[in-house]
XYZ file of C-alpha atoms in Angstrom:
754
model
C 113.580 129.992 45.572
C 111.869 127.499 47.899
C 108.155 126.775 47.909
C 107.939 128.078 51.478
C 108.475 131.575 50.067
C 105.316 131.338 47.975
C 102.140 133.178 48.965
C 99.333 130.934 50.249
C 97.289 131.375 47.046
C 99.229 130.038 44.096
C 98.550 128.044 40.959
C 100.384 125.844 38.460
C 101.177 126.880 34.878
C 102.654 124.683 32.160
C 104.728 126.045 29.269
C 105.988 124.322 26.140
C 109.607 125.352 25.560
C 111.280 125.413 22.139
C 114.892 125.791 21.011
C 116.651 123.798 23.745
C 119.631 121.761 22.497
C 120.979 120.333 25.767
C 120.285 120.003 29.487
C 122.250 123.191 30.224
C 119.635 125.116 28.196
C 116.930 123.775 30.526
C 118.996 124.783 33.571
C 119.449 128.290 32.176
C 115.698 128.799 31.610
C 114.936 127.374 35.051
C 117.323 129.799 36.778
C 115.900 132.741 34.820
C 112.284 131.908 35.737
C 113.126 131.259 39.403
C 114.544 134.798 39.689
C 111.030 136.201 39.123
C 109.195 137.205 42.283
C 106.989 134.422 43.699
C 107.815 131.968 40.900
C 109.057 128.380 41.312
C 109.885 126.570 38.062
C 111.242 123.226 36.883
C 112.222 122.794 33.231
C 112.585 119.374 31.613
C 114.796 119.036 28.550
C 113.423 115.630 27.469
C 109.722 116.583 27.482
C 110.482 120.234 26.473
C 108.103 121.516 29.143
C 108.285 123.853 32.124
C 106.091 123.413 35.208
C 105.774 126.742 36.974
C 104.079 127.606 40.279
C 102.991 131.265 40.359
C 100.848 133.520 42.610
C 97.104 133.472 41.866
C 96.278 135.802 38.964
C 99.864 135.911 37.647
C 99.990 136.692 33.916
C 101.609 133.750 32.023
C 102.679 136.254 29.319
C 105.339 137.503 31.781
C 106.770 133.976 32.012
C 106.787 133.610 28.210
C 108.525 136.985 27.823
C 111.205 135.963 30.348
C 111.893 132.704 28.486
C 112.134 134.591 25.179
C 114.643 137.023 26.740
C 116.805 133.970 27.482
C 116.828 133.162 23.753
C 114.233 130.367 23.613
C 110.564 130.165 22.639
C 107.662 129.438 25.007
C 103.924 128.937 24.620
C 100.936 127.805 26.632
C 99.924 124.223 25.697
C 96.929 123.780 23.390
C 93.633 122.836 25.145
C 93.576 119.120 25.804
C 90.972 116.757 24.462
C 91.284 113.210 23.268
C 91.047 114.004 19.575
C 93.542 116.846 19.647
C 95.990 114.804 21.665
C 95.944 111.842 19.314
C 95.991 113.632 15.991
C 96.370 117.312 16.641
C 98.918 120.089 16.514
C 101.467 118.722 18.934
C 102.253 115.800 16.677
C 102.442 118.112 13.662
C 104.953 120.372 15.462
C 107.056 117.352 16.390
C 106.936 116.170 12.786
C 107.969 119.632 11.541
C 111.056 119.664 13.784
C 112.097 116.151 12.820
C 111.373 116.846 9.140
C 113.633 119.920 9.253
C 116.456 117.876 10.786
C 115.946 115.086 8.256
C 116.058 117.519 5.317
C 119.294 119.066 6.626
C 120.801 115.601 7.111
C 119.869 114.322 3.638
C 121.120 117.539 2.015
C 124.421 117.412 3.893
C 125.032 113.726 2.997
C 124.456 114.366 -0.726
C 126.724 117.424 -0.770
C 129.443 116.294 1.675
C 130.404 112.847 0.349
C 131.924 114.265 -2.905
C 133.761 116.988 -0.913
C 135.425 114.414 1.387
C 136.223 112.127 -1.562
C 137.951 114.930 -3.515
C 139.941 116.100 -0.490
C 141.135 112.640 0.520
C 141.787 111.109 -2.932
C 144.298 113.157 -5.045
C 143.234 111.282 -8.218
C 139.825 112.993 -7.997
C 141.344 116.494 -7.772
C 140.571 117.830 -11.252
C 141.614 121.333 -12.403
C 138.974 123.350 -10.537
C 138.083 120.789 -7.830
C 138.621 123.323 -5.036
C 135.878 125.603 -6.382
C 133.521 122.644 -6.801
C 134.252 121.773 -3.154
C 133.349 125.320 -2.121
C 130.043 125.203 -4.059
C 129.132 121.877 -2.397
C 130.398 122.594 1.132
C 129.040 126.155 1.569
C 125.322 125.134 1.884
C 126.300 122.394 4.350
C 128.370 124.638 6.628
C 125.964 127.601 6.448
C 122.446 126.090 6.029
C 122.687 122.499 7.327
C 124.782 123.544 10.348
C 122.563 126.562 11.129
C 121.006 124.957 14.291
C 124.526 124.563 15.713
C 125.502 128.162 14.910
C 122.258 129.481 16.423
C 122.694 127.417 19.604
C 126.347 128.462 19.891
C 125.341 132.138 19.689
C 122.707 131.623 22.411
C 125.285 129.854 24.605
C 127.827 132.619 23.983
C 125.369 135.274 25.182
C 125.125 133.357 28.458
C 128.837 132.649 28.800
C 128.417 128.904 28.279
C 130.098 126.417 25.954
C 128.564 123.139 24.768
C 129.101 120.681 21.932
C 127.224 123.142 19.676
C 129.868 125.794 20.428
C 132.666 123.412 19.457
C 130.930 122.381 16.212
C 130.133 125.983 15.218
C 133.595 127.247 16.088
C 135.444 124.473 14.222
C 133.269 124.442 11.093
C 133.264 128.253 10.877
C 137.049 128.419 11.278
C 137.546 125.762 8.575
C 135.127 127.542 6.214
C 136.435 131.085 6.750
C 140.069 130.000 6.398
C 139.216 128.108 3.191
C 137.577 131.293 1.813
C 140.724 133.275 2.672
C 142.969 130.673 1.014
C 140.787 130.504 -2.117
C 140.238 134.254 -2.680
C 143.309 135.892 -1.100
C 145.829 133.035 -0.992
C 147.096 130.606 -3.629
C 144.547 127.796 -3.063
C 142.280 129.094 -5.836
C 144.781 128.768 -8.681
C 143.886 126.223 -11.415
C 145.476 122.831 -10.865
C 145.993 123.250 -7.079
C 146.198 119.861 -5.304
C 146.503 118.489 -1.774
C 149.297 115.972 -2.284
C 149.133 112.640 -0.448
C 151.861 113.308 2.134
C 152.067 113.398 5.913
C 155.313 115.366 6.242
C 155.334 118.121 8.853
C 156.512 121.423 7.466
C 155.583 124.992 8.443
C 153.630 127.003 5.852
C 151.588 130.177 5.710
C 148.414 128.114 5.060
C 147.422 130.220 2.038
C 147.419 127.118 -0.206
C 145.333 124.907 2.074
C 141.524 124.475 2.255
C 139.648 122.581 4.976
C 136.147 122.413 3.472
C 135.901 118.634 3.969
C 136.457 119.106 7.718
C 133.635 121.656 8.056
C 131.184 119.712 5.877
C 132.116 116.272 7.294
C 131.691 117.318 10.912
C 128.289 118.855 10.114
C 127.080 115.709 8.332
C 128.152 113.260 11.043
C 126.800 115.301 13.935
C 123.480 116.005 12.182
C 123.073 112.221 11.771
C 123.604 111.669 15.494
C 121.325 114.570 16.467
C 118.510 113.345 14.192
C 118.404 109.814 15.642
C 118.583 111.102 19.221
C 115.832 113.677 18.642
C 113.585 111.060 17.084
C 113.747 108.882 20.206
C 113.364 111.903 22.529
C 110.084 112.860 20.851
C 108.415 109.725 22.263
C 108.039 111.386 25.683
C 104.378 112.376 25.150
C 103.301 109.027 23.714
C 102.495 107.545 27.146
C 99.773 110.125 27.710
C 98.234 109.523 24.295
C 98.310 105.770 24.954
C 96.430 106.314 28.229
C 93.709 108.306 26.499
C 93.288 105.495 23.969
C 92.545 102.949 26.717
C 89.024 104.119 27.561
C 85.756 103.226 25.847
C 84.840 105.414 22.841
C 81.035 104.942 22.974
C 78.592 104.199 25.782
C 75.002 102.854 25.890
C 73.153 105.336 28.137
C 69.699 104.580 29.599
C 67.356 107.480 28.811
C 63.727 106.837 29.826
C 64.455 103.103 29.989
C 65.754 103.090 26.403
C 69.412 102.441 25.509
C 71.007 105.214 23.433
C 74.550 105.073 22.049
C 76.465 108.319 22.635
C 80.182 109.322 22.496
C 81.785 108.848 25.912
C 82.692 112.594 25.993
C 78.940 113.420 26.201
C 78.403 111.315 29.336
C 77.289 113.312 32.413
C 77.664 112.593 36.150
C 74.505 110.756 37.273
C 73.831 109.121 33.870
C 73.092 105.396 34.010
C 74.698 103.238 31.318
C 74.758 99.563 30.336
C 77.923 97.443 30.233
C 77.609 94.027 28.562
C 80.057 91.118 28.985
C 83.326 91.831 27.150
C 82.765 95.623 27.036
C 84.897 98.280 28.703
C 83.315 100.306 31.506
C 83.003 103.830 30.102
C 83.812 105.825 33.258
C 84.124 105.585 37.050
C 80.797 104.779 38.668
C 78.640 102.727 41.025
C 76.841 99.506 40.027
C 73.050 100.068 40.098
C 72.001 96.546 39.129
C 73.494 93.241 38.005
C 76.420 91.111 39.221
C 79.590 90.325 37.367
C 83.348 89.927 37.520
C 85.429 92.898 36.393
C 88.928 92.430 34.961
C 90.892 95.359 36.348
C 94.319 93.859 35.584
C 95.208 96.565 33.055
C 94.782 99.170 35.829
C 95.696 97.280 39.007
C 98.015 94.657 37.511
C 96.342 91.956 39.633
C 95.328 88.781 37.789
C 92.193 87.809 39.748
C 88.953 89.484 38.486
C 86.972 91.459 41.079
C 83.403 90.324 41.824
C 80.971 93.282 41.800
C 77.291 93.699 42.612
C 74.830 96.553 43.247
C 76.448 99.296 45.358
C 80.056 98.435 44.394
C 82.283 101.011 42.685
C 83.857 100.298 39.286
C 86.634 102.064 37.407
C 86.536 103.374 33.844
C 88.541 101.439 31.178
C 88.300 98.134 33.109
C 86.567 95.216 31.353
C 83.318 93.480 32.324
C 83.958 89.726 31.930
C 80.771 88.343 33.524
C 77.121 89.426 33.476
C 75.250 92.547 32.344
C 75.760 95.633 34.548
C 73.950 98.944 34.853
C 76.331 101.608 36.214
C 75.673 105.179 37.404
C 78.498 107.559 36.371
C 80.149 109.195 39.397
C 83.222 110.799 37.789
C 83.874 111.866 34.210
C 86.639 113.423 32.115
C 89.667 114.660 34.047
C 88.247 113.433 37.400
C 88.405 109.722 36.501
C 91.059 107.377 37.858
C 92.425 106.894 34.325
C 92.814 110.660 33.835
C 94.443 110.997 37.257
C 96.899 108.271 36.259
C 97.684 110.169 33.039
C 98.383 113.248 35.193
C 100.718 111.196 37.399
C 102.642 109.991 34.324
C 102.940 113.559 33.030
C 104.114 114.894 36.408
C 106.659 112.090 36.746
C 108.065 112.703 33.253
C 108.302 116.468 33.810
C 110.006 116.122 37.182
C 112.472 113.447 36.124
C 116.084 114.597 36.352
C 117.638 114.489 32.895
C 121.276 113.639 32.319
C 123.267 116.220 30.390
C 125.096 114.888 27.333
C 128.595 113.639 28.111
C 129.816 115.476 25.019
C 128.373 118.758 26.315
C 130.099 118.356 29.673
C 133.439 117.618 27.990
C 132.933 120.489 25.520
C 132.299 122.916 28.394
C 135.909 122.295 29.515
C 137.487 121.611 26.118
C 136.231 124.713 24.232
C 137.731 127.366 26.576
C 141.052 125.455 26.584
C 141.134 125.312 22.758
C 140.350 129.048 22.491
C 143.090 129.785 25.009
C 145.597 127.600 23.091
C 144.633 129.374 19.819
C 145.115 132.785 21.471
C 148.487 131.734 22.952
C 149.533 130.355 19.523
C 148.634 133.646 17.822
C 150.437 135.702 20.466
C 153.467 133.385 20.454
C 153.947 133.566 16.677
C 153.499 137.340 16.594
C 155.814 137.729 19.597
C 158.462 135.642 17.849
C 158.398 138.099 14.933
C 156.642 135.932 12.339
C 154.292 137.502 9.741
C 150.653 138.038 10.698
C 149.498 135.553 8.009
C 151.676 132.763 9.462
C 150.477 133.534 13.016
C 146.816 133.430 11.951
C 147.423 130.206 10.001
C 148.680 128.450 13.142
C 145.883 129.856 15.372
C 143.094 128.885 12.929
C 144.666 125.445 12.439
C 144.245 124.877 16.201
C 140.524 125.698 15.926
C 140.110 123.470 12.842
C 141.795 120.396 14.313
C 139.879 120.815 17.594
C 136.616 120.041 15.804
C 136.484 116.242 15.972
C 134.377 114.433 13.383
C 134.310 111.358 15.582
C 132.492 113.335 18.271
C 129.376 113.183 16.115
C 129.801 109.419 15.678
C 130.777 108.544 19.269
C 127.271 108.347 20.720
C 125.090 107.373 17.731
C 127.301 104.510 16.476
C 127.573 102.889 19.913
C 123.861 103.505 20.452
C 123.014 102.068 17.042
C 125.044 98.880 17.570
C 124.029 98.556 21.237
C 120.322 99.050 20.583
C 120.538 96.733 17.550
C 122.068 93.981 19.692
C 119.457 94.703 22.360
C 116.640 94.335 19.829
C 118.016 90.913 18.835
C 117.777 89.896 22.510
C 114.335 91.453 23.010
C 115.550 94.630 24.771
C 114.447 97.953 23.263
C 116.415 100.992 24.532
C 114.767 104.369 23.853
C 117.644 106.861 23.873
C 121.125 107.863 25.054
C 119.890 109.432 28.314
C 118.693 105.971 29.373
C 122.246 104.623 29.302
C 123.568 107.103 31.842
C 120.706 106.228 34.221
C 121.767 102.551 34.325
C 125.265 103.411 35.528
C 124.124 104.694 38.941
C 121.091 102.458 39.617
C 121.422 100.639 42.962
C 117.821 99.553 43.642
C 115.404 97.678 41.380
C 111.695 97.752 42.265
C 109.751 94.819 40.790
C 106.010 94.735 40.250
C 104.706 91.260 41.205
C 101.907 90.359 38.812
C 103.032 89.904 35.217
C 106.633 90.735 36.083
C 107.876 88.228 38.684
C 104.779 86.057 38.146
C 103.018 85.090 34.900
C 100.020 87.361 35.570
C 97.681 84.544 34.508
C 95.593 82.207 36.672
C 96.767 78.586 36.463
C 95.460 75.385 38.035
C 98.305 74.506 40.401
C 96.867 71.706 42.570
C 93.915 69.344 43.040
C 93.223 67.833 46.470
C 90.506 65.162 46.742
C 88.511 63.772 49.634
C 89.310 60.143 50.579
C 87.769 57.821 48.006
C 87.373 60.481 45.291
C 89.250 60.057 42.001
C 91.398 62.993 40.856
C 90.886 62.333 37.134
C 87.095 62.094 37.562
C 87.017 65.301 39.596
C 88.960 67.096 36.851
C 86.682 65.688 34.100
C 83.423 66.693 35.787
C 84.530 70.022 37.255
C 86.540 70.931 34.133
C 83.548 70.287 31.859
C 81.311 72.527 33.978
C 83.899 75.315 34.199
C 84.515 75.106 30.444
C 80.946 76.355 29.937
C 81.693 79.504 32.007
C 83.461 82.661 30.737
C 84.952 83.528 34.138
C 88.804 83.728 34.002
C 89.205 81.373 37.006
C 86.816 78.889 35.391
C 88.783 79.053 32.146
C 92.056 78.400 34.035
C 90.516 75.266 35.595
C 89.103 74.071 32.250
C 92.496 74.535 30.575
C 94.293 72.637 33.349
C 91.727 69.815 33.252
C 92.017 69.469 29.466
C 95.807 69.244 29.678
C 95.596 66.450 32.260
C 92.568 64.324 31.233
C 92.013 65.270 27.563
C 88.615 65.963 25.975
C 85.932 67.092 28.443
C 82.346 65.747 28.394
C 79.199 67.753 27.503
C 77.205 69.671 30.137
C 73.429 69.715 30.527
C 71.350 72.222 32.485
C 74.270 74.617 33.030
C 73.453 77.494 35.411
C 75.590 80.362 36.712
C 74.889 81.246 40.373
C 75.923 84.922 40.516
C 78.960 85.474 42.716
C 79.065 81.902 43.990
C 79.820 79.433 41.190
C 78.204 77.154 38.630
C 76.048 74.024 38.557
C 74.968 71.486 35.919
C 74.671 67.842 34.982
C 77.758 66.051 33.620
C 77.709 62.336 32.714
C 74.520 61.940 34.796
C 76.042 63.581 37.917
C 74.608 66.806 39.460
C 77.835 68.808 39.846
C 78.511 71.968 41.892
C 81.725 74.011 41.430
C 82.404 77.284 43.266
C 82.683 78.824 46.707
C 82.419 76.662 49.822
C 79.196 78.567 50.628
C 77.591 77.244 47.399
C 78.217 73.648 48.505
C 76.922 74.483 52.008
C 73.585 75.583 50.486
C 73.228 71.983 49.236
C 74.386 70.567 52.607
C 77.771 69.494 51.242
C 80.647 70.081 53.693
C 84.414 69.760 53.282
C 86.188 67.413 55.684
C 88.288 69.101 58.444
C 91.541 68.059 56.691
C 90.439 69.513 53.353
C 89.121 72.691 55.034
C 92.568 73.151 56.656
C 94.288 72.669 53.261
C 91.904 75.239 51.748
C 92.630 77.779 54.536
C 96.389 77.280 54.115
C 96.219 77.840 50.346
C 94.072 80.973 50.771
C 96.585 82.263 53.325
C 99.202 82.100 50.552
C 96.967 84.219 48.296
C 95.725 81.374 46.150
C 92.120 80.981 44.997
C 90.368 77.789 46.105
C 87.341 76.323 44.284
C 85.286 73.569 45.948
C 83.768 70.659 43.984
C 80.876 68.345 44.892
C 78.434 66.003 43.185
C 75.732 63.508 44.029
C 75.273 64.854 47.581
C 78.975 64.810 48.604
C 81.918 67.227 48.660
C 84.618 65.584 46.513
C 87.619 67.905 46.689
C 89.133 71.330 46.008
C 91.024 72.860 43.072
C 93.687 75.457 43.788
C 94.233 78.252 41.271
C 97.072 80.786 41.495
C 99.233 83.230 39.621
C 102.505 81.279 39.322
C 106.102 82.515 39.419
C 107.800 82.677 36.005
C 110.411 79.905 35.638
C 113.200 82.427 34.966
C 112.440 84.844 37.842
C 114.672 83.161 40.450
C 117.736 83.255 38.158
C 116.957 86.878 37.230
C 116.893 87.950 40.905
C 120.233 86.199 41.497
C 121.747 88.011 38.481
C 120.350 91.400 39.599
C 121.991 90.926 43.001
C 125.257 89.999 41.244
C 125.107 93.398 39.486
C 125.052 95.061 42.916
C 121.332 95.887 42.807
C 118.906 95.547 45.722
C 115.610 93.967 44.532
C 112.332 95.091 46.165
C 108.955 93.458 45.476
C 106.146 96.019 45.130
C 102.518 94.856 44.943
C 98.909 95.634 45.767
C 98.447 92.073 47.066
C 98.306 91.304 50.782
C 101.506 90.929 52.800
C 101.293 87.117 53.136
C 100.951 86.547 49.368
C 103.761 88.969 48.586
C 106.156 87.431 51.130
C 105.403 83.912 49.847
C 106.286 84.943 46.254
C 109.343 86.928 47.425
C 110.682 83.959 49.409
C 110.206 81.697 46.391
C 112.425 83.848 44.134
C 114.911 85.146 46.727
C 113.753 88.741 47.338
C 114.311 89.987 50.907
C 112.438 93.303 50.915
C 108.683 93.509 50.241
C 106.346 96.514 50.010
C 102.787 95.144 49.862
C 99.156 96.343 49.899
C 100.043 99.446 47.868
C 97.192 101.160 46.005
C 97.825 101.563 42.234
C 98.092 105.363 42.443
C 100.540 105.117 45.374
C 103.255 103.147 43.545
C 104.787 106.385 42.265
C 104.997 107.630 45.896
C 106.950 104.502 46.888
C 109.491 105.209 44.124
C 109.725 108.886 45.190
C 110.253 107.843 48.817
C 113.134 105.549 47.834
C 114.652 108.350 45.712
C 114.314 110.826 48.585
C 116.236 108.313 50.700
C 119.172 108.570 48.281
C 118.413 105.482 46.183
C 118.824 105.475 42.392
C 115.787 103.441 41.371
C 115.030 101.162 38.424
C 111.385 100.040 38.173
C 110.192 96.938 36.295
C 106.447 96.662 35.617
C 103.796 95.811 33.062
C 100.429 97.311 34.061
C 98.776 100.686 33.477
C 99.079 101.211 37.227
C 102.865 100.898 36.860
C 103.128 103.663 34.215
C 103.517 106.634 36.633
C 106.134 104.732 38.670
C 107.987 103.708 35.482
C 108.097 107.369 34.410
C 109.151 108.541 37.909
C 111.932 105.978 38.327
C 115.471 106.884 37.296
C 115.220 103.912 34.916
C 111.883 102.432 33.816
C 111.751 98.917 32.315
C 108.412 97.670 30.944
C 107.459 94.117 30.078
C 106.552 94.029 26.374
C 103.776 91.563 27.234
C 102.058 94.253 29.328
C 99.981 97.382 28.724
C 100.945 99.783 25.899
C 100.947 102.770 28.253
C 103.481 101.086 30.561
C 105.693 100.449 27.531
C 105.394 104.093 26.398
C 106.176 105.460 29.877
C 109.297 103.314 30.267
C 112.884 103.897 29.150
C 113.493 100.274 28.149
C 111.003 97.683 26.851
C 111.600 93.972 27.520
C 109.908 92.323 24.534
C 109.913 88.730 25.807
C 108.367 89.408 29.216
C 111.267 87.439 30.778
C 112.730 89.081 33.881
C 116.216 87.984 32.781
C 115.798 90.538 30.003
C 115.949 93.244 32.710
C 119.398 91.918 33.660
C 120.434 91.947 29.982
C 119.079 95.494 29.608
C 121.106 96.858 32.524
C 124.283 94.974 31.522
C 123.956 96.023 27.859
C 123.203 99.638 28.761
C 126.246 99.828 31.025
C 128.427 98.236 28.340
C 127.083 100.632 25.684
C 127.696 103.627 27.970
C 131.239 102.418 28.616
C 131.749 102.164 24.823
C 130.416 105.712 24.321
C 132.847 107.027 26.957
C 135.766 105.240 25.271
C 134.631 106.636 21.904
C 134.447 110.176 23.279
C 137.876 109.854 24.853
C 139.473 108.796 21.567
C 137.411 111.274 19.543
C 139.052 114.036 21.564
C 142.417 112.318 22.062
C 143.237 112.114 18.337
C 142.495 115.797 17.943
C 144.211 116.859 21.168
C 147.357 115.047 19.993
C 147.256 117.059 16.743
C 146.768 120.450 18.471
C 150.518 120.941 19.221
C 151.273 120.131 15.545
C 148.713 122.767 14.496
C 150.105 125.305 16.988
C 153.571 124.868 15.447
C 152.106 125.724 12.032
C 152.842 122.270 10.601
C 149.285 121.048 10.010
C 148.645 120.191 6.386
C 145.175 119.247 5.059
C 146.101 115.565 4.639
C 147.075 115.342 8.316
C 143.825 117.040 9.362
C 141.850 114.648 7.150
C 143.799 111.631 8.405
C 143.170 112.553 12.056
C 139.481 112.923 11.236
C 139.341 109.583 9.366
C 141.380 107.596 11.917
C 139.330 108.777 14.878
C 136.108 107.963 13.006
C 137.333 104.473 12.053
C 138.358 103.770 15.649
C 134.987 104.910 17.004
C 133.030 102.749 14.536
C 135.275 99.724 15.151
C 135.017 100.081 18.923
C 131.224 100.343 18.683
C 130.981 97.186 16.545
C 132.452 95.176 19.443
C 129.028 95.461 21.118
C 127.687 92.954 18.581
C 129.434 90.207 20.586
C 127.414 90.966 23.772
C 125.929 87.749 25.271
C 122.579 87.354 27.101
C 122.475 85.800 30.608
C 119.780 83.456 29.272
C 122.088 82.160 26.517
């Protein structure tokens, strides 16, 4: 149903969905909800949430009931507050689900290893080994595999087949046939053995048990499911990281007296004090004081913003200059930080999730296997063979169709691939990420902290005729060293590197918003804006003024220096391009990707940086909250978008993008919202991440092909009634060995920076 069919008055409802095992489950729930009158729903498998638009006054209980009819659970989310989100019920529920999976996995490993050993090694087959195998394998196939049986039943009710169906069908067939052979056949007699032979000879199957197949498949696939589920559960961490960014306490002015209160108790209109180094508690307007505010964690831009009375400030940014008194204008869910958290949540919920490759293959494979089993049964009966022989052949088809290697195909490649990635500083969050890299054709790059260093650096010093560069650096550097301003610190650091130890300063004074002054080595020195020098009748020469204008046109910050009644020169400070960025852009283009530079800086600055590294397309002057819209616009135009960023302002865009890559040197929330983290902060790591992900995905596909191929090749043997337990075990072992060996080849993957 389209949104145009909705009544004018409608509202949004969010549901937490439980019991989904694959993307097809999410699709099923979505279709069911969208059939309700006036309802538009999107269900996300990764975040396990449904966003539903309903008519005003619609009872959410009707939505929950509809989801439950489909065979899944649904609930309204718990009320949100900072404390609940960071330590409350949601985390406990996640832990309970993972704990259950872990318990099933540990139990199945302990019980299954002896079963496989006895079945595969005749020397271990003591007199009553088959009954010991039954005692060990039964809890694995019934209890440990219960999530697969439950999911298979749900899928069956809806006429669908997934990997769960294949696992349940194969393990159940192996278990039930083993019970028949033990209790009604000859497999239960004392001294029964599975001899070590691979000869093909028809039999009635009454002497064969396949408990190791049922238990082994369960163990391997539980291992894969556990590791995948653990990485999937990180989806909500970005929102919790955002909530952690803000100040926890605030000094409110009540009757002229400062009182410390929790930030949750702050009201609109309250005036509060922010000292140098403190975070601003909430969005507001400066009442008194002047300072520089470091908003880089929100905007991503390296240069601090100068603020004075009447200017607006944003919560969670840091005051790096003087004392401020701020009047709160927005609190709680109305703040820019909270709005950004909402953007991240919306982006994660709306993100198209890739269905497991194994599920897609199983959807085709399962019906074919069932059909082959039915044809085998009918063929044997039609040819006049006994019912027991016909059933033996049909069940053998179902048993051999359950590939152990299927459970290893994804997790082993993922384990080796992510391990190799970690060695190179690339952290991949889960298997869904790999499929996203295959189709990506556009890579959007944040400028500050991604293409550039994100830190102010002294890049040039230009002196007036007759002035000495080293002396200018000594005097200006000493004065700036006494200031806490980030630009001043960049100059002091650059001066120290070039001229060594800086002299002492006397009579240091900070002129708010303009610069600093003091006495150094007997000289009265001024460092700051050109207007500060003009107040002391010091003017830059026309040539130096032109150099200053040119540098500012390129987005650089220019600081003027004068002493003893004369302007002596300028110092140019800028955010510099990372040394590796140019090579990274070249490599991204070689992968067939179109790089786009996205920044809040002005057009001239952005184009200058883009030209320096070889990027042709630039989208500049974008507000932090609008970055996600740029990504959406590219996606609507048919692009498959990867986004590389490092700031809090990048988090919604990273979550919205088909593939999000966060610089590990950036904000925690950007890292949490991304699919891949680049630990080193080197843009070449993005190239490595995409290459490694594509290689890992290719390995998974090869693994899946062989996981099925070994078993498909054995199906005709099973249909002819010639499948003995050793052959079934050998097919299982060979396919598993191949899958592991193929995955280990990923350890040889080389970085482009090597």
